[in-house]
Coordinates of C-alpha atoms and ligand atoms in Angstrom, one line a residue:
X64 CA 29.1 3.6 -5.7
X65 CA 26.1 6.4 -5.4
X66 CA 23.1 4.8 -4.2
X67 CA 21.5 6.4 -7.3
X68 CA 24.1 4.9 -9.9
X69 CA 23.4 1.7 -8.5
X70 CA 20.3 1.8 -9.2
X71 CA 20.3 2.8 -12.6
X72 CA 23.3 -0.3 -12.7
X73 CA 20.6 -2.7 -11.2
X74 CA 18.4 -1.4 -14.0
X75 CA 19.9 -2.1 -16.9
X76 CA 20.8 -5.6 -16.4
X77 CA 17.9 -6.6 -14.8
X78 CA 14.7 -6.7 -17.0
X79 CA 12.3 -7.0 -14.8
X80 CA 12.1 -4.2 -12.4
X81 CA 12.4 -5.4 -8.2
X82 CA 8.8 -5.7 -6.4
X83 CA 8.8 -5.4 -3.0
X84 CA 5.6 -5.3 -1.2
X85 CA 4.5 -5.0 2.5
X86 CA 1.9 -7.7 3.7
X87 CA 0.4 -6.5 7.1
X88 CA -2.1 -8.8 7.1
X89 CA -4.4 -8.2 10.3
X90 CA -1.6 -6.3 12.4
X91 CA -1.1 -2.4 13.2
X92 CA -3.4 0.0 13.6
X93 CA -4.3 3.8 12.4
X94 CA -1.3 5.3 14.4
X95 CA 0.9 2.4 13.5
X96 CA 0.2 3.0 9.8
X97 CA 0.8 6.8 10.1
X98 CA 4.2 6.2 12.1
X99 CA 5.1 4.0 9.3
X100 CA 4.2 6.6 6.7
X101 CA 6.2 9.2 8.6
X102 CA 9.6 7.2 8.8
X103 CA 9.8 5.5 5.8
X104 CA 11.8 7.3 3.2
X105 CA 9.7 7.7 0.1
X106 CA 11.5 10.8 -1.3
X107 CA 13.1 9.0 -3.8
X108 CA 12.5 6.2 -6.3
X109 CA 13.5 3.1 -4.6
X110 CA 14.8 1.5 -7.5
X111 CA 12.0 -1.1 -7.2
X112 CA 7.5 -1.1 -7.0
X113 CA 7.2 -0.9 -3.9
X114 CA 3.9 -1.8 -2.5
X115 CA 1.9 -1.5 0.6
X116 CA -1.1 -3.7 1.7
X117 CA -2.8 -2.9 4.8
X118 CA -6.0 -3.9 6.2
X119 CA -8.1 -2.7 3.6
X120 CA -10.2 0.1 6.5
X121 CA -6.7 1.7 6.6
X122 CA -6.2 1.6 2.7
X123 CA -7.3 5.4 2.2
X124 CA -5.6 6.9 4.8
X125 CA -2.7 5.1 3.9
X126 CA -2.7 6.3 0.3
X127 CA -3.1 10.1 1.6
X128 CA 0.5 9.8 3.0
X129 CA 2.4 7.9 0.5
X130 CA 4.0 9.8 -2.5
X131 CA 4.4 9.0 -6.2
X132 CA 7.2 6.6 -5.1
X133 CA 4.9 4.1 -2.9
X134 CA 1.7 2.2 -4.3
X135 CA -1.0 0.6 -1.9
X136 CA -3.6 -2.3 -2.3
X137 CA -5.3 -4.0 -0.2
X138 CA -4.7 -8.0 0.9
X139 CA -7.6 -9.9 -0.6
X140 CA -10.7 -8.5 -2.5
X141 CA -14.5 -10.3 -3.6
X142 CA -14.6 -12.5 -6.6
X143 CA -17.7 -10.5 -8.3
X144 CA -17.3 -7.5 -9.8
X145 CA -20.7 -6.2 -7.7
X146 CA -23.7 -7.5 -6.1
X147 CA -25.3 -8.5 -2.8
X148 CA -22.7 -9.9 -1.4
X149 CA -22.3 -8.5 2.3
X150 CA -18.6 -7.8 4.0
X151 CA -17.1 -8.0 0.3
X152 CA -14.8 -5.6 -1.6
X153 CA -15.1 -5.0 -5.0
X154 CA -11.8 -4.3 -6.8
X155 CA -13.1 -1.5 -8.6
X156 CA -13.5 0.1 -4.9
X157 CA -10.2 -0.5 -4.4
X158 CA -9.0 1.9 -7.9
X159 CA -11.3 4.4 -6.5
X160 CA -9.5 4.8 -3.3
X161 CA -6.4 5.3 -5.3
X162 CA -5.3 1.5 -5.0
X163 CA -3.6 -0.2 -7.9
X164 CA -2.8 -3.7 -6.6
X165 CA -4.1 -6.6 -4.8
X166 CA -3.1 -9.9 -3.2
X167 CA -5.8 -13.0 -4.2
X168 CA -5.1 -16.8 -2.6
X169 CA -3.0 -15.7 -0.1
X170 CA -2.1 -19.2 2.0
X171 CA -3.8 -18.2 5.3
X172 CA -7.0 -17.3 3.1
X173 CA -6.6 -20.3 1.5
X174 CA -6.7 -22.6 4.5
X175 CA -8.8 -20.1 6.6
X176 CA -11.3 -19.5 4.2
X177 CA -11.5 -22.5 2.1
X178 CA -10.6 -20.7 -0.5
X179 CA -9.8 -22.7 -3.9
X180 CA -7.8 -22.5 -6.8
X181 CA -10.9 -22.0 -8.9
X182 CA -11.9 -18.8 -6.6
X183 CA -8.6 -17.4 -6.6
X184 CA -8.5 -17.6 -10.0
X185 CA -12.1 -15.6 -10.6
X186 CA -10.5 -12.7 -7.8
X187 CA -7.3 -12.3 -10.3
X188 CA -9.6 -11.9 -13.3
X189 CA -11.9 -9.5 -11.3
X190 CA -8.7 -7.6 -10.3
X191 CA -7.7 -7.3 -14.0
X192 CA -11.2 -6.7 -15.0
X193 CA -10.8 -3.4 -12.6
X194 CA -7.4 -2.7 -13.6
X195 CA -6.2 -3.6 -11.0
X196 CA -2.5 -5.3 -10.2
X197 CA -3.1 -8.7 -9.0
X198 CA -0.2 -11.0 -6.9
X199 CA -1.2 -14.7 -6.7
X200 CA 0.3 -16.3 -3.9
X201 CA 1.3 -20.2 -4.1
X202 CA 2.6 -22.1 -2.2
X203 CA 3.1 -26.2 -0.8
X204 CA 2.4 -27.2 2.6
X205 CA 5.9 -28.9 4.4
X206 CA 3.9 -32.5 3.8
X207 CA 3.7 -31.2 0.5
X208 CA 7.1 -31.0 0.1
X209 CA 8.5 -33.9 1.9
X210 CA 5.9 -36.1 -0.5
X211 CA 7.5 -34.7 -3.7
X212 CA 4.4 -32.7 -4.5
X213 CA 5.8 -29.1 -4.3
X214 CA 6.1 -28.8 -7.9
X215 CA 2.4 -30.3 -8.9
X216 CA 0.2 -28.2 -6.2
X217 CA 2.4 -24.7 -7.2
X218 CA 1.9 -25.5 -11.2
X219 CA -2.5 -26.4 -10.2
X220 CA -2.6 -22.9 -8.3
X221 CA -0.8 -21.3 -11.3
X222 CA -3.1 -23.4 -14.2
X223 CA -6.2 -22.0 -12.7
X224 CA -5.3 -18.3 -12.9
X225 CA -3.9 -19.6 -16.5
X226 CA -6.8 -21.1 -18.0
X227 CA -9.5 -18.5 -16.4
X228 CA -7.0 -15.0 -17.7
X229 CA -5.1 -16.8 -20.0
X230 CA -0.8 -16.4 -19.2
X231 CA -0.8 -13.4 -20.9
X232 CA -3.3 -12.1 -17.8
X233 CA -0.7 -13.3 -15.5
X234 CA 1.3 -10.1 -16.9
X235 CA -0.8 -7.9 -15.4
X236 CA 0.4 -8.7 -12.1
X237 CA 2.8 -10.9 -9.9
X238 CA 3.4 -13.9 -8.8
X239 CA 4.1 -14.8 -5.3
X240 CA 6.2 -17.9 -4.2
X241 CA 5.2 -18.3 -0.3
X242 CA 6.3 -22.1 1.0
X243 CA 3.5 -22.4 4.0
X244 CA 6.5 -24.1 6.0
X245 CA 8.5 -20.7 5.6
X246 CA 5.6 -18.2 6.8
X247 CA 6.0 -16.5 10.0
X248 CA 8.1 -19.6 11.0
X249 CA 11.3 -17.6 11.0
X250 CA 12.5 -20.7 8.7
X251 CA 13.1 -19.2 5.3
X252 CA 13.2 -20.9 2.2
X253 CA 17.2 -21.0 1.1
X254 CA 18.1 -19.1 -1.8
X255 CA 18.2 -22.5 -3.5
X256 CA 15.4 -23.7 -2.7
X257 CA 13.2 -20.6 -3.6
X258 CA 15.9 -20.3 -6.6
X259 CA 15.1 -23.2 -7.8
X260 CA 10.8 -23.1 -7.9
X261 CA 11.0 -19.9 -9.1
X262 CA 12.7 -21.1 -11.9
X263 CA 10.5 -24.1 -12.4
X264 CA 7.4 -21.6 -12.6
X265 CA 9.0 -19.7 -14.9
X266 CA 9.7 -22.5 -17.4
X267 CA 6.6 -23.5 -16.8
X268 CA 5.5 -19.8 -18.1
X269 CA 7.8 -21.0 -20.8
X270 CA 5.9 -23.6 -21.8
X271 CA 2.6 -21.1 -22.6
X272 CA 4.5 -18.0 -23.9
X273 CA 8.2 -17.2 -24.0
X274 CA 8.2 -13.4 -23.5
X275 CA 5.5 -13.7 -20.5
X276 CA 7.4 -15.7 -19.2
X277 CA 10.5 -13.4 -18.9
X278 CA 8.3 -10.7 -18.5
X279 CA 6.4 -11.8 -15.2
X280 CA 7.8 -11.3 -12.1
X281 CA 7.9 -14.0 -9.5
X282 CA 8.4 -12.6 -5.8
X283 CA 9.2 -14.5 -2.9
X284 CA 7.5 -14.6 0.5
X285 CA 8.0 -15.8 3.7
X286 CA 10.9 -14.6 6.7
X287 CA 12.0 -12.5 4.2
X288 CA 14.4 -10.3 6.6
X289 CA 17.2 -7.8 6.5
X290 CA 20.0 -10.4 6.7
X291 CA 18.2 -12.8 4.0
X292 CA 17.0 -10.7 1.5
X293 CA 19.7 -9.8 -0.2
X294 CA 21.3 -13.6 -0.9
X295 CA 17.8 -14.5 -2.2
X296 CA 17.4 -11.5 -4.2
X297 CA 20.7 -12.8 -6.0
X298 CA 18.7 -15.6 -7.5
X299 CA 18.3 -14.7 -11.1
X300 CA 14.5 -15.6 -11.1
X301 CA 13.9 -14.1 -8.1
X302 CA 12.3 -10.6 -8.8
X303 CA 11.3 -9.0 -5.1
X304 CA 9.2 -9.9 -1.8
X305 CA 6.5 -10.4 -0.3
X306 CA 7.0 -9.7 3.5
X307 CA 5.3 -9.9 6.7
X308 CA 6.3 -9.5 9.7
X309 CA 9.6 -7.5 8.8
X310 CA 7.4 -4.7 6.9
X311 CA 5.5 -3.9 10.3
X312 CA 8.6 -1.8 10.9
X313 CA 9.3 1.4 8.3
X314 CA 13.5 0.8 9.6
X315 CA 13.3 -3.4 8.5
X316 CA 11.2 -2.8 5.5
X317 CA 13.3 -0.4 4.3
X318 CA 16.2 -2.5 4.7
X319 CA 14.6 -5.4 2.6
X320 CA 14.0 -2.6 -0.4
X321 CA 17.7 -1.4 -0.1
X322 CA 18.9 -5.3 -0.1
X323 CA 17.9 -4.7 -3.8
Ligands
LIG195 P1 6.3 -13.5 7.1 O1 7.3 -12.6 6.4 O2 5.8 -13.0 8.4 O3 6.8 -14.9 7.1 O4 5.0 -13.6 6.2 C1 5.1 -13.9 4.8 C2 3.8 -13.7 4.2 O5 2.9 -14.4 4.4 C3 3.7 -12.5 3.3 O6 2.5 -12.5 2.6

């Protein structure tokens, strides 16, 4: 089948349209993002968002060469809207460089910085104040996990965004499943396993508002590859990516969009 008729296929019996976003977290450089630019093919429409987030220094440059079919953000910004607060960035900075989306409570922010659920939560509402797309990570630790707590710490990160935005702020932007154990590890999630939380956050979306909750789109992160992406983007609640080190490369990142 024509790439372009499966697309349109993948369209209509899919309600929530694929994200697939590119997390480069404290990697590349200027040439590196400009080599990236250059050999990824964003002629077309993808048939998914498709997002890039690089170091935020790099986010204007990088929005100068991407087209209509390619969005940019940046990977974290302040929880104020303004002020004196030194080495911040304001998510309304971010709109004026052309960005429309952010990551907040990323995992490694959350253990390197100390950040809480509580200041996650006040960075999504700022990013929504701004208008802004926000994509809150959660995530369990591998202790987590193996205490039966996976559930209950996923559900607190989400309740915090919930009560601050209400759910039907959460549809403004994403959410991002990323298991600690499966980041950078090369030890992804199995399409069960990440089938099967993404389908617990989403009845627990249920449980505040039925059409958010099929609205919302719940992306998962970490070792997301070319060989895996396309067994767990068969998981009916799985709705795109979040993906670090294979997005470094224009040639792997590509092939996690066309797993799609
Ligand atoms: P890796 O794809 O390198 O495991 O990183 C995942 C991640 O943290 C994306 O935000």
């Amino acid at each position: 089948m024509a790439r372009r008729d499966r697309q349109v296929e993948i369209e209509e019996v899919r309600m929530r349209r694929f994200l697939i976003a590119a997390n480069w977290k404290m990697y590349g450089s200027l040439a590196m993002a400009h080599e990236f630019a250059e050999s990824f093919d964003q002629s077309v429409d993808l048939g998914a968002d498709v997002v890039l987030f690089p170091p935020a220094v790099y986010l204007s440059a990088v929005q100068g060469w991407t087209s209509e079919f390619v969005q940019v953000g940046i990977q974290d910004i302040g929880a104020a809207l303004q002020g004196a607060h030194t080495g911040e960035i304001a998510a309304s900075m971010v709109k004026d460089l052309g960005g429309s989306w952010v990551i907040v409570g990323h995992s490694e922010r959350r253990t390197d910085q100390g950040e809480s659920n509580e200041l996650v939560a006040r960075k999504f509402a700022s990013a929504v104040a701004a208008g802004l797309r926000p994509i809150v990570c959660v995530g369990e630790s591998l202790e987590q996990r193996n205490a039966g707590d996976a559930f209950a710490v996923v559900s607190n990160q989400l309740k915090a965004v919930i009560d601050l935005c209400g759910v039907t702020g959460l549809q403004q932007g994403a959410i991002a499943y990323e298991p600690l154990w499966a980041i950078g590890t090369g030890l992804t999630a199995t399409p069960d396993q990440a089938g099967q939380m993404h389908a617990a956050i989403r009845n627990l979306l249920v449980g505040f508002d039925q059409d958010v909750a099929q609205l919302v789109r719940i992306i998962y992160g970490g070792s997301v590859n070319p060989e895996n992406a396309g067994l767990l983007f068969a998981q009916e609640d799985i709705d795109g990516a979040l993906v670090g080190g294979a997005s470094l490369k224009a040639s792997s990142f590509a092939a996690v969009v066309a797993a799609i």
